[in-house]
PDB file of C-alpha atoms in Angstrom:
ATOM      1  CA  UNK N  17       3.927  -8.172  -8.191  1.00  0.00           C
ATOM      2  CA  UNK N  18       3.721  -4.517  -7.221  1.00  0.00           C
ATOM      3  CA  UNK N  19       4.950  -3.296 -10.615  1.00  0.00           C
ATOM      4  CA  UNK N  20       2.416  -5.524 -12.357  1.00  0.00           C
ATOM      5  CA  UNK N  21      -0.387  -4.126 -10.177  1.00  0.00           C
ATOM      6  CA  UNK N  22       0.411  -0.471 -10.951  1.00  0.00           C
ATOM      7  CA  UNK N  23      -1.308  -0.341 -14.390  1.00  0.00           C
ATOM      8  CA  UNK N  24      -4.074  -2.697 -13.227  1.00  0.00           C
ATOM      9  CA  UNK N  25      -6.798  -0.495 -14.766  1.00  0.00           C
ATOM     10  CA  UNK N  26      -5.584  -1.719 -18.157  1.00  0.00           C
ATOM     11  CA  UNK N  27      -6.407  -5.318 -17.181  1.00  0.00           C
ATOM     12  CA  UNK N  28      -9.184  -5.076 -14.556  1.00  0.00           C
ATOM     13  CA  UNK N  29     -11.763  -2.346 -14.967  1.00  0.00           C
ATOM     14  CA  UNK N  30     -15.463  -1.829 -15.565  1.00  0.00           C
ATOM     15  CA  UNK N  31     -14.882   0.596 -18.459  1.00  0.00           C
ATOM     16  CA  UNK N  32     -13.629  -0.410 -21.929  1.00  0.00           C
ATOM     17  CA  UNK N  33     -10.151   0.598 -23.023  1.00  0.00           C
ATOM     18  CA  UNK N  34     -11.335   1.926 -26.382  1.00  0.00           C
ATOM     19  CA  UNK N  35     -14.755   2.468 -27.954  1.00  0.00           C
ATOM     20  CA  UNK N  36     -15.540   3.255 -31.576  1.00  0.00           C
ATOM     21  CA  UNK N  37     -19.157   4.342 -31.975  1.00  0.00           C
ATOM     22  CA  UNK N  38     -20.598   5.751 -35.202  1.00  0.00           C
ATOM     23  CA  UNK N  39     -17.145   6.543 -36.529  1.00  0.00           C
ATOM     24  CA  UNK N  40     -15.969   8.371 -33.402  1.00  0.00           C
ATOM     25  CA  UNK N  41     -13.389   7.094 -30.929  1.00  0.00           C
ATOM     26  CA  UNK N  42     -13.857   7.249 -27.154  1.00  0.00           C
ATOM     27  CA  UNK N  43     -11.406   6.535 -24.309  1.00  0.00           C
ATOM     28  CA  UNK N  44     -13.478   5.724 -21.180  1.00  0.00           C
ATOM     29  CA  UNK N  45     -10.414   5.148 -18.983  1.00  0.00           C
ATOM     30  CA  UNK N  46      -9.257   8.713 -19.574  1.00  0.00           C
ATOM     31  CA  UNK N  47     -12.574  10.549 -19.721  1.00  0.00           C
ATOM     32  CA  UNK N  48     -16.074  10.123 -18.317  1.00  0.00           C
ATOM     33  CA  UNK N  49     -18.825  10.109 -20.911  1.00  0.00           C
ATOM     34  CA  UNK N  50     -22.610  10.222 -20.758  1.00  0.00           C
ATOM     35  CA  UNK N  51     -24.859   7.274 -21.516  1.00  0.00           C
ATOM     36  CA  UNK N  52     -26.551   9.341 -24.213  1.00  0.00           C
ATOM     37  CA  UNK N  53     -23.249   9.448 -26.124  1.00  0.00           C
ATOM     38  CA  UNK N  54     -23.724   5.745 -26.888  1.00  0.00           C
ATOM     39  CA  UNK N  55     -27.445   5.645 -27.590  1.00  0.00           C
ATOM     40  CA  UNK N  56     -28.531   5.229 -23.967  1.00  0.00           C
ATOM     41  CA  UNK N  57     -31.383   7.023 -22.259  1.00  0.00           C
ATOM     42  CA  UNK N  58     -30.009   7.320 -18.735  1.00  0.00           C
ATOM     43  CA  UNK N  59     -28.695  10.686 -17.596  1.00  0.00           C
ATOM     44  CA  UNK N  60     -25.709   9.308 -15.677  1.00  0.00           C
ATOM     45  CA  UNK N  61     -22.553   7.444 -16.656  1.00  0.00           C
ATOM     46  CA  UNK N  62     -22.963   4.699 -19.264  1.00  0.00           C
ATOM     47  CA  UNK N  63     -23.307   1.041 -18.320  1.00  0.00           C
ATOM     48  CA  UNK N  64     -21.037  -0.382 -20.997  1.00  0.00           C
ATOM     49  CA  UNK N  65     -22.159  -3.951 -20.376  1.00  0.00           C
ATOM     50  CA  UNK N  66     -25.802  -2.988 -20.980  1.00  0.00           C
ATOM     51  CA  UNK N  67     -24.822  -0.907 -24.016  1.00  0.00           C
ATOM     52  CA  UNK N  68     -22.505  -3.540 -25.494  1.00  0.00           C
ATOM     53  CA  UNK N  69     -24.890  -4.667 -28.250  1.00  0.00           C
ATOM     54  CA  UNK N  70     -25.726  -1.076 -29.192  1.00  0.00           C
ATOM     55  CA  UNK N  71     -22.075  -0.072 -29.391  1.00  0.00           C
ATOM     56  CA  UNK N  72     -20.990  -3.159 -31.348  1.00  0.00           C
ATOM     57  CA  UNK N  73     -23.828  -2.661 -33.849  1.00  0.00           C
ATOM     58  CA  UNK N  74     -22.322   0.730 -34.758  1.00  0.00           C
ATOM     59  CA  UNK N  75     -18.661   0.034 -34.108  1.00  0.00           C
ATOM     60  CA  UNK N  76     -16.616  -1.911 -31.596  1.00  0.00           C
ATOM     61  CA  UNK N  77     -15.073  -1.709 -28.160  1.00  0.00           C
ATOM     62  CA  UNK N  78     -11.933  -3.187 -26.612  1.00  0.00           C
ATOM     63  CA  UNK N  79     -12.461  -4.299 -23.026  1.00  0.00           C
ATOM     64  CA  UNK N  80      -9.952  -5.333 -20.311  1.00  0.00           C
ATOM     65  CA  UNK N  81      -9.109  -8.995 -19.756  1.00  0.00           C
ATOM     66  CA  UNK N  82     -11.175  -8.901 -16.560  1.00  0.00           C
ATOM     67  CA  UNK N  83     -14.178  -6.699 -17.251  1.00  0.00           C
ATOM     68  CA  UNK N  84     -15.050  -5.902 -13.644  1.00  0.00           C
ATOM     69  CA  UNK N  85     -14.406  -2.824 -11.564  1.00  0.00           C
ATOM     70  CA  UNK N  86     -13.336  -2.943  -7.927  1.00  0.00           C
ATOM     71  CA  UNK N  87     -16.744  -1.598  -6.822  1.00  0.00           C
ATOM     72  CA  UNK N  88     -18.920  -3.145  -9.533  1.00  0.00           C
ATOM     73  CA  UNK N  89     -21.633  -5.614  -8.514  1.00  0.00           C
ATOM     74  CA  UNK N  90     -22.353  -8.741 -10.524  1.00  0.00           C
ATOM     75  CA  UNK N  91     -26.152  -8.951 -10.716  1.00  0.00           C
ATOM     76  CA  UNK N  92     -26.285 -12.507 -12.081  1.00  0.00           C
ATOM     77  CA  UNK N  93     -25.852 -14.617  -8.892  1.00  0.00           C
ATOM     78  CA  UNK N  94     -28.913 -15.389  -6.784  1.00  0.00           C
ATOM     79  CA  UNK N  95     -27.105 -14.698  -3.532  1.00  0.00           C
ATOM     80  CA  UNK N  96     -23.978 -13.014  -2.193  1.00  0.00           C
ATOM     81  CA  UNK N  97     -21.249 -13.946  -1.512  1.00  0.00           C
ATOM     82  CA  UNK N  98     -21.254 -16.029  -4.709  1.00  0.00           C
ATOM     83  CA  UNK N  99     -18.777 -18.910  -5.170  1.00  0.00           C
ATOM     84  CA  UNK N 100     -16.009 -18.884  -7.820  1.00  0.00           C
ATOM     85  CA  UNK N 101     -17.346 -19.049 -11.363  1.00  0.00           C
ATOM     86  CA  UNK N 102     -16.398 -18.272 -14.939  1.00  0.00           C
ATOM     87  CA  UNK N 103     -17.508 -14.654 -14.453  1.00  0.00           C
ATOM     88  CA  UNK N 104     -15.800 -14.213 -11.079  1.00  0.00           C
ATOM     89  CA  UNK N 105     -12.713 -16.405 -10.830  1.00  0.00           C
ATOM     90  CA  UNK N 106     -12.362 -16.140  -7.035  1.00  0.00           C
ATOM     91  CA  UNK N 107     -16.038 -15.540  -6.290  1.00  0.00           C
ATOM     92  CA  UNK N 108     -17.697 -12.374  -5.038  1.00  0.00           C
ATOM     93  CA  UNK N 109     -17.895 -10.638  -1.692  1.00  0.00           C
ATOM     94  CA  UNK N 110     -21.051  -9.895   0.289  1.00  0.00           C
ATOM     95  CA  UNK N 111     -22.010  -7.121  -2.144  1.00  0.00           C
ATOM     96  CA  UNK N 112     -21.401  -9.067  -5.339  1.00  0.00           C
ATOM     97  CA  UNK N 113     -18.031  -7.466  -6.117  1.00  0.00           C
ATOM     98  CA  UNK N 114     -15.296  -9.532  -7.737  1.00  0.00           C
ATOM     99  CA  UNK N 115     -12.872 -10.831  -5.083  1.00  0.00           C
ATOM    100  CA  UNK N 116      -9.938 -11.223  -7.493  1.00  0.00           C
ATOM    101  CA  UNK N 117     -10.180  -7.617  -8.672  1.00  0.00           C
ATOM    102  CA  UNK N 118     -10.539  -6.274  -5.127  1.00  0.00           C
ATOM    103  CA  UNK N 119      -7.548  -8.334  -4.003  1.00  0.00           C
ATOM    104  CA  UNK N 120      -5.367  -6.783  -6.707  1.00  0.00           C
ATOM    105  CA  UNK N 121      -6.553  -3.244  -5.959  1.00  0.00           C
ATOM    106  CA  UNK N 122      -6.189  -3.850  -2.222  1.00  0.00           C
ATOM    107  CA  UNK N 123      -2.687  -5.256  -2.664  1.00  0.00           C
ATOM    108  CA  UNK N 124      -1.629  -2.231  -4.714  1.00  0.00           C
ATOM    109  CA  UNK N 125      -3.045   0.184  -2.151  1.00  0.00           C
ATOM    110  CA  UNK N 126      -1.276  -1.646   0.693  1.00  0.00           C
ATOM    111  CA  UNK N 127       2.057  -1.527  -1.119  1.00  0.00           C
ATOM    112  CA  UNK N 128       1.714   2.174  -1.967  1.00  0.00           C
ATOM    113  CA  UNK N 129       0.835   3.087   1.609  1.00  0.00           C
ATOM    114  CA  UNK N 130       3.637   0.867   2.938  1.00  0.00           C
ATOM    115  CA  UNK N 131       6.157   2.572   0.629  1.00  0.00           C
ATOM    116  CA  UNK N 132       4.944   5.985   1.759  1.00  0.00           C
ATOM    117  CA  UNK N 133       5.273   4.950   5.407  1.00  0.00           C
ATOM    118  CA  UNK N 134       8.751   3.623   4.664  1.00  0.00           C
ATOM    119  CA  UNK N 135       9.905   6.940   3.172  1.00  0.00           C
ATOM    120  CA  UNK N 136       8.396   9.054   5.954  1.00  0.00           C
ATOM    121  CA  UNK N 137       9.662   6.796   8.736  1.00  0.00           C
ATOM    122  CA  UNK N 138      13.108   6.602   7.141  1.00  0.00           C
ATOM    123  CA  UNK N 139      13.307  10.377   6.719  1.00  0.00           C
ATOM    124  CA  UNK N 140      12.469  10.973  10.387  1.00  0.00           C
ATOM    125  CA  UNK N 141      14.680   8.129  11.607  1.00  0.00           C
ATOM    126  CA  UNK N 142      17.653   9.189   9.485  1.00  0.00           C
ATOM    127  CA  UNK N 143      17.822  12.769  10.707  1.00  0.00           C
ATOM    128  CA  UNK N 144      16.762  12.044  14.286  1.00  0.00           C
ATOM    129  CA  UNK N 145      19.117   9.123  14.772  1.00  0.00           C
ATOM    130  CA  UNK N 146      21.842  10.720  12.659  1.00  0.00           C
ATOM    131  CA  UNK N 147      21.828  13.894  14.742  1.00  0.00           C
ATOM    132  CA  UNK N 148      22.049  11.803  17.912  1.00  0.00           C
ATOM    133  CA  UNK N 149      24.929   9.708  16.667  1.00  0.00           C
ATOM    134  CA  UNK N 150      26.945  12.498  15.070  1.00  0.00           C
ATOM    135  CA  UNK N 151      26.550  15.350  17.548  1.00  0.00           C
ATOM    136  CA  UNK N 152      26.304  13.169  20.671  1.00  0.00           C
ATOM    137  CA  UNK N 153      26.485  14.731  24.118  1.00  0.00           C
ATOM    138  CA  UNK N 154      23.336  16.288  25.553  1.00  0.00           C
ATOM    139  CA  UNK N 155      21.563  16.081  22.203  1.00  0.00           C
ATOM    140  CA  UNK N 156      21.977  12.315  22.170  1.00  0.00           C
ATOM    141  CA  UNK N 157      21.073  11.977  25.850  1.00  0.00           C
ATOM    142  CA  UNK N 158      17.843  14.004  25.698  1.00  0.00           C
ATOM    143  CA  UNK N 159      16.732  12.671  22.321  1.00  0.00           C
ATOM    144  CA  UNK N 160      17.339   9.066  23.337  1.00  0.00           C
ATOM    145  CA  UNK N 161      15.231   9.462  26.471  1.00  0.00           C
ATOM    146  CA  UNK N 162      12.401  10.746  24.314  1.00  0.00           C
ATOM    147  CA  UNK N 163      12.794   7.796  21.929  1.00  0.00           C
ATOM    148  CA  UNK N 164      12.716   5.296  24.783  1.00  0.00           C
ATOM    149  CA  UNK N 165       9.607   6.941  26.242  1.00  0.00           C
ATOM    150  CA  UNK N 166       7.857   6.986  22.870  1.00  0.00           C
ATOM    151  CA  UNK N 167       8.853   3.384  22.191  1.00  0.00           C
ATOM    152  CA  UNK N 168       7.314   2.259  25.491  1.00  0.00           C
ATOM    153  CA  UNK N 169       3.857   3.383  24.333  1.00  0.00           C
ATOM    154  CA  UNK N 170       1.669   0.516  23.035  1.00  0.00           C
ATOM    155  CA  UNK N 171       1.544   1.294  19.304  1.00  0.00           C
ATOM    156  CA  UNK N 172      -1.685  -0.527  18.499  1.00  0.00           C
ATOM    157  CA  UNK N 173      -3.615   1.043  21.371  1.00  0.00           C
ATOM    158  CA  UNK N 174      -2.395   4.530  20.458  1.00  0.00           C
ATOM    159  CA  UNK N 175      -3.426   3.934  16.825  1.00  0.00           C
ATOM    160  CA  UNK N 176      -6.863   2.799  17.955  1.00  0.00           C
ATOM    161  CA  UNK N 177      -7.199   5.875  20.161  1.00  0.00           C
ATOM    162  CA  UNK N 178      -6.215   8.251  17.331  1.00  0.00           C
ATOM    163  CA  UNK N 179      -8.572   6.467  14.941  1.00  0.00           C
ATOM    164  CA  UNK N 180     -11.449   7.024  17.380  1.00  0.00           C
ATOM    165  CA  UNK N 181     -10.550  10.666  18.063  1.00  0.00           C
ATOM    166  CA  UNK N 182     -10.366  11.589  14.366  1.00  0.00           C
ATOM    167  CA  UNK N 183     -12.494  10.566  11.431  1.00  0.00           C
ATOM    168  CA  UNK N 184     -10.838   7.526   9.825  1.00  0.00           C
ATOM    169  CA  UNK N 185      -9.033   8.420   6.602  1.00  0.00           C
ATOM    170  CA  UNK N 186      -5.903   7.485   4.699  1.00  0.00           C
ATOM    171  CA  UNK N 187      -4.123  10.599   5.999  1.00  0.00           C
ATOM    172  CA  UNK N 188      -4.830   9.752   9.656  1.00  0.00           C
ATOM    173  CA  UNK N 189      -3.811   6.158   8.999  1.00  0.00           C
ATOM    174  CA  UNK N 190      -0.453   7.185   7.515  1.00  0.00           C
ATOM    175  CA  UNK N 191       0.286   9.552  10.395  1.00  0.00           C
ATOM    176  CA  UNK N 192      -0.455   6.784  12.907  1.00  0.00           C
ATOM    177  CA  UNK N 193       1.862   4.347  11.167  1.00  0.00           C
ATOM    178  CA  UNK N 194       4.731   6.757  10.526  1.00  0.00           C
ATOM    179  CA  UNK N 195       4.588   7.945  14.155  1.00  0.00           C
ATOM    180  CA  UNK N 196       5.882   4.558  15.346  1.00  0.00           C
ATOM    181  CA  UNK N 197       7.748   3.059  12.398  1.00  0.00           C
ATOM    182  CA  UNK N 198      10.588   5.625  12.522  1.00  0.00           C
ATOM    183  CA  UNK N 199      11.986   4.210  15.771  1.00  0.00           C
ATOM    184  CA  UNK N 200      13.664   1.169  14.174  1.00  0.00           C
ATOM    185  CA  UNK N 201      15.543   3.235  11.513  1.00  0.00           C
ATOM    186  CA  UNK N 202      16.545   5.685  14.233  1.00  0.00           C
ATOM    187  CA  UNK N 203      18.369   3.001  16.229  1.00  0.00           C
ATOM    188  CA  UNK N 204      20.238   1.698  13.178  1.00  0.00           C
ATOM    189  CA  UNK N 205      21.247   5.131  11.882  1.00  0.00           C
ATOM    190  CA  UNK N 206      22.336   6.294  15.335  1.00  0.00           C
ATOM    191  CA  UNK N 207      24.631   3.314  15.737  1.00  0.00           C
ATOM    192  CA  UNK N 208      26.127   3.732  12.265  1.00  0.00           C
ATOM    193  CA  UNK N 209      26.707   7.453  12.754  1.00  0.00           C
ATOM    194  CA  UNK N 210      28.493   6.789  16.042  1.00  0.00           C
ATOM    195  CA  UNK N 211      30.831   4.529  14.098  1.00  0.00           C
ATOM    196  CA  UNK N 212      31.215   6.602  10.932  1.00  0.00           C
ATOM    197  CA  UNK N 213      31.866   9.974  12.590  1.00  0.00           C
ATOM    198  CA  UNK N 214      35.292   8.775  13.717  1.00  0.00           C
ATOM    199  CA  UNK N 215      36.325   7.601  10.234  1.00  0.00           C
ATOM    200  CA  UNK N 216      39.360   9.094   8.506  1.00  0.00           C
ATOM    201  CA  UNK N 217      37.383  10.713   5.669  1.00  0.00           C
ATOM    202  CA  UNK N 218      35.330  12.671   8.225  1.00  0.00           C
ATOM    203  CA  UNK N 219      38.502  13.992   9.879  1.00  0.00           C
ATOM    204  CA  UNK N 220      39.925  14.922   6.485  1.00  0.00           C
ATOM    205  CA  UNK N 221      36.737  16.792   5.525  1.00  0.00           C
ATOM    206  CA  UNK N 222      36.839  18.699   8.813  1.00  0.00           C
ATOM    207  CA  UNK N 223      40.517  19.586   8.351  1.00  0.00           C
ATOM    208  CA  UNK N 224      39.728  20.953   4.883  1.00  0.00           C
ATOM    209  CA  UNK N 225      37.231  23.390   6.411  1.00  0.00           C
ATOM    210  CA  UNK N 226      33.935  21.650   5.723  1.00  0.00           C
ATOM    211  CA  UNK N 227      31.118  22.731   8.031  1.00  0.00           C
ATOM    212  CA  UNK N 228      29.613  20.306  10.505  1.00  0.00           C
ATOM    213  CA  UNK N 229      26.288  20.372   8.632  1.00  0.00           C
ATOM    214  CA  UNK N 230      28.022  19.550   5.333  1.00  0.00           C
ATOM    215  CA  UNK N 231      29.991  16.719   6.928  1.00  0.00           C
ATOM    216  CA  UNK N 232      26.798  15.393   8.510  1.00  0.00           C
ATOM    217  CA  UNK N 233      24.635  15.507   5.361  1.00  0.00           C
ATOM    218  CA  UNK N 234      27.216  14.779   2.629  1.00  0.00           C
ATOM    219  CA  UNK N 235      29.601  12.355   4.311  1.00  0.00           C
ATOM    220  CA  UNK N 236      28.206  10.772   7.477  1.00  0.00           C
ATOM    221  CA  UNK N 237      24.561  10.125   6.502  1.00  0.00           C
ATOM    222  CA  UNK N 238      25.290   8.587   3.034  1.00  0.00           C
ATOM    223  CA  UNK N 239      27.794   6.195   4.593  1.00  0.00           C
ATOM    224  CA  UNK N 240      25.383   5.189   7.356  1.00  0.00           C
ATOM    225  CA  UNK N 241      22.454   4.140   5.149  1.00  0.00           C
ATOM    226  CA  UNK N 242      23.451   0.534   4.452  1.00  0.00           C
ATOM    227  CA  UNK N 243      21.620  -0.930   7.498  1.00  0.00           C
ATOM    228  CA  UNK N 244      18.501   1.025   6.523  1.00  0.00           C
ATOM    229  CA  UNK N 245      18.491  -0.573   3.068  1.00  0.00           C
ATOM    230  CA  UNK N 246      18.463  -4.025   4.626  1.00  0.00           C
ATOM    231  CA  UNK N 247      15.764  -2.934   7.116  1.00  0.00           C
ATOM    232  CA  UNK N 248      13.407  -1.416   4.501  1.00  0.00           C
ATOM    233  CA  UNK N 249      11.540  -4.633   3.499  1.00  0.00           C
ATOM    234  CA  UNK N 250      10.839  -5.436   7.141  1.00  0.00           C
ATOM    235  CA  UNK N 251       9.459  -1.923   7.760  1.00  0.00           C
ATOM    236  CA  UNK N 252       7.123  -2.420   4.780  1.00  0.00           C
ATOM    237  CA  UNK N 253       6.148  -5.801   6.188  1.00  0.00           C
ATOM    238  CA  UNK N 254       5.182  -4.225   9.496  1.00  0.00           C
ATOM    239  CA  UNK N 255       3.296  -1.422   7.716  1.00  0.00           C
ATOM    240  CA  UNK N 256       1.187  -3.847   5.683  1.00  0.00           C
ATOM    241  CA  UNK N 257       0.415  -5.868   8.809  1.00  0.00           C
ATOM    242  CA  UNK N 258      -0.712  -2.759  10.703  1.00  0.00           C
ATOM    243  CA  UNK N 259      -2.753  -1.568   7.711  1.00  0.00           C
ATOM    244  CA  UNK N 260      -4.527  -4.900   7.396  1.00  0.00           C
ATOM    245  CA  UNK N 261      -5.207  -4.947  11.145  1.00  0.00           C
ATOM    246  CA  UNK N 262      -6.761  -1.468  11.193  1.00  0.00           C
ATOM    247  CA  UNK N 263      -8.772  -2.169   8.029  1.00  0.00           C
ATOM    248  CA  UNK N 264      -9.993  -5.389   9.621  1.00  0.00           C
ATOM    249  CA  UNK N 265     -11.325  -3.361  12.561  1.00  0.00           C
ATOM    250  CA  UNK N 266     -12.911  -0.827  10.208  1.00  0.00           C
ATOM    251  CA  UNK N 267     -10.568   1.976  11.351  1.00  0.00           C
ATOM    252  CA  UNK N 268      -8.364   2.168   8.274  1.00  0.00           C
ATOM    253  CA  UNK N 269      -9.201   2.732   4.637  1.00  0.00           C
ATOM    254  CA  UNK N 270     -12.899   3.486   4.364  1.00  0.00           C
ATOM    255  CA  UNK N 271     -15.449   1.857   2.069  1.00  0.00           C
ATOM    256  CA  UNK N 272     -15.875   1.414  -0.807  1.00  0.00           C
ATOM    257  CA  UNK N 273     -12.091   1.443  -1.335  1.00  0.00           C
ATOM    258  CA  UNK N 274     -10.739  -2.092  -1.698  1.00  0.00           C
ATOM    259  CA  UNK N 275      -8.364  -3.205   1.045  1.00  0.00           C
ATOM    260  CA  UNK N 276      -6.961  -6.516   2.256  1.00  0.00           C
ATOM    261  CA  UNK N 277      -8.149  -5.992   5.828  1.00  0.00           C
ATOM    262  CA  UNK N 278     -11.716  -5.311   4.702  1.00  0.00           C
ATOM    263  CA  UNK N 279     -11.743  -8.573   2.728  1.00  0.00           C
ATOM    264  CA  UNK N 280     -10.386 -10.435   5.743  1.00  0.00           C
ATOM    265  CA  UNK N 281     -13.208  -9.016   7.860  1.00  0.00           C
ATOM    266  CA  UNK N 282     -15.759 -10.209   5.305  1.00  0.00           C
ATOM    267  CA  UNK N 283     -14.106 -13.621   5.343  1.00  0.00           C
ATOM    268  CA  UNK N 284     -14.440 -13.846   9.108  1.00  0.00           C
ATOM    269  CA  UNK N 285     -18.113 -12.831   8.969  1.00  0.00           C
ATOM    270  CA  UNK N 286     -18.886 -15.393   6.230  1.00  0.00           C
ATOM    271  CA  UNK N 287     -16.492 -18.126   7.301  1.00  0.00           C
ATOM    272  CA  UNK N 288     -19.035 -20.955   7.477  1.00  0.00           C
ATOM    273  CA  UNK N 289     -20.522 -20.689   3.986  1.00  0.00           C
ATOM    274  CA  UNK N 290     -18.067 -18.578   1.920  1.00  0.00           C
ATOM    275  CA  UNK N 291     -14.662 -20.265   2.182  1.00  0.00           C
ATOM    276  CA  UNK N 292     -13.259 -18.252  -0.736  1.00  0.00           C
ATOM    277  CA  UNK N 293     -13.664 -15.031   1.230  1.00  0.00           C
ATOM    278  CA  UNK N 294     -11.426 -16.488   3.967  1.00  0.00           C
ATOM    279  CA  UNK N 295      -8.901 -18.399   1.879  1.00  0.00           C
ATOM    280  CA  UNK N 296      -7.896 -16.003  -0.901  1.00  0.00           C
ATOM    281  CA  UNK N 297      -7.459 -12.782   1.153  1.00  0.00           C
ATOM    282  CA  UNK N 298      -5.544 -14.698   3.818  1.00  0.00           C
ATOM    283  CA  UNK N 299      -3.359 -16.306   1.141  1.00  0.00           C
ATOM    284  CA  UNK N 300      -2.659 -12.886  -0.408  1.00  0.00           C
ATOM    285  CA  UNK N 301      -1.641 -11.316   2.907  1.00  0.00           C
ATOM    286  CA  UNK N 302       0.492 -14.330   3.852  1.00  0.00           C
ATOM    287  CA  UNK N 303       2.299 -14.424   0.506  1.00  0.00           C
ATOM    288  CA  UNK N 304       2.913 -10.667   0.576  1.00  0.00           C
ATOM    289  CA  UNK N 305       4.459 -10.763   4.044  1.00  0.00           C
ATOM    290  CA  UNK N 306       6.418 -13.927   3.240  1.00  0.00           C
ATOM    291  CA  UNK N 307       7.855 -12.528   0.005  1.00  0.00           C
ATOM    292  CA  UNK N 308       8.827  -9.274   1.738  1.00  0.00           C
ATOM    293  CA  UNK N 309      10.681 -11.355   4.342  1.00  0.00           C
ATOM    294  CA  UNK N 310      12.504 -13.161   1.528  1.00  0.00           C
ATOM    295  CA  UNK N 311      13.423  -9.819  -0.040  1.00  0.00           C
ATOM    296  CA  UNK N 312      14.677  -8.565   3.309  1.00  0.00           C
ATOM    297  CA  UNK N 313      16.804 -11.663   3.864  1.00  0.00           C
ATOM    298  CA  UNK N 314      18.208 -11.412   0.335  1.00  0.00           C
ATOM    299  CA  UNK N 315      19.115  -7.744   0.707  1.00  0.00           C
ATOM    300  CA  UNK N 316      20.697  -8.389   4.097  1.00  0.00           C
ATOM    301  CA  UNK N 317      22.860 -11.177   2.683  1.00  0.00           C
ATOM    302  CA  UNK N 318      23.830  -9.034  -0.295  1.00  0.00           C
ATOM    303  CA  UNK N 319      25.070  -6.228   1.958  1.00  0.00           C
ATOM    304  CA  UNK N 320      26.686  -8.497   4.544  1.00  0.00           C
ATOM    305  CA  UNK N 321      30.425  -7.718   4.521  1.00  0.00           C
ATOM    306  CA  UNK N 322      31.176 -11.125   6.061  1.00  0.00           C
ATOM    307  CA  UNK N 323      29.446 -13.028   3.238  1.00  0.00           C
ATOM    308  CA  UNK N 324      31.845 -14.790   0.929  1.00  0.00           C
TER     309      UNK N 324
END
């Protein structure tokens, strides 16, 4: 689903894929043109739907399967939100924007941010927990006290506080998430490093003169990553849930960027007379979290040494 959503502009966009006008080819997805380039009179960007007849009378244009942008308003309905129709398969939101298109763009954004959080949290957890498990002693004692103190903080309340102190943005959102998601990888890596550092290949590397840093980075850490691989889908699951929660409160991704939490908030506000705004975003979030759980269970079974 995520791989399919990556090139979504080729299938869901307000601009045509290719335009031939008066013998000249244009690529609106790659370059912004003026309305006057296609016989229009406006000074801004062209409205390709309004210029369709003009363009096709002097050439042709190839449009996406779903000819709606994530922030484009459908002016045909009498009221918003508009129910599902031939033009908008899953209806529109309270500003006349296509729900199906915004769901796809919101899903892609959630997955990209969740992957980024996964990499950042894993990087911090690997080296923090790895250093604790491998070097031990006072390093492990002091670092573990800090981890326990940090873990005792209520994550959601701290995220809300940071969101109020700073202007909401994607960067602030990612910092908030990564600040708490690294704790779970840290515990797993610490435990694995405590086990791996006593292995025979570590003793052999040390006897051959390898430095402690080389043993740590080239031998201990690579052999301690298996639990993290099985944990990765669940970290992404938690990231998407947090992202949707903050977007729902209006403290995450800011308008007009499409997000799952923003659609859920619209669904709650229009619950009585716009069922599609409740049902489809909730179904998307539920399926995403459920499928990530299935992936996590599958990866865990694949790496289980006790599995037959």
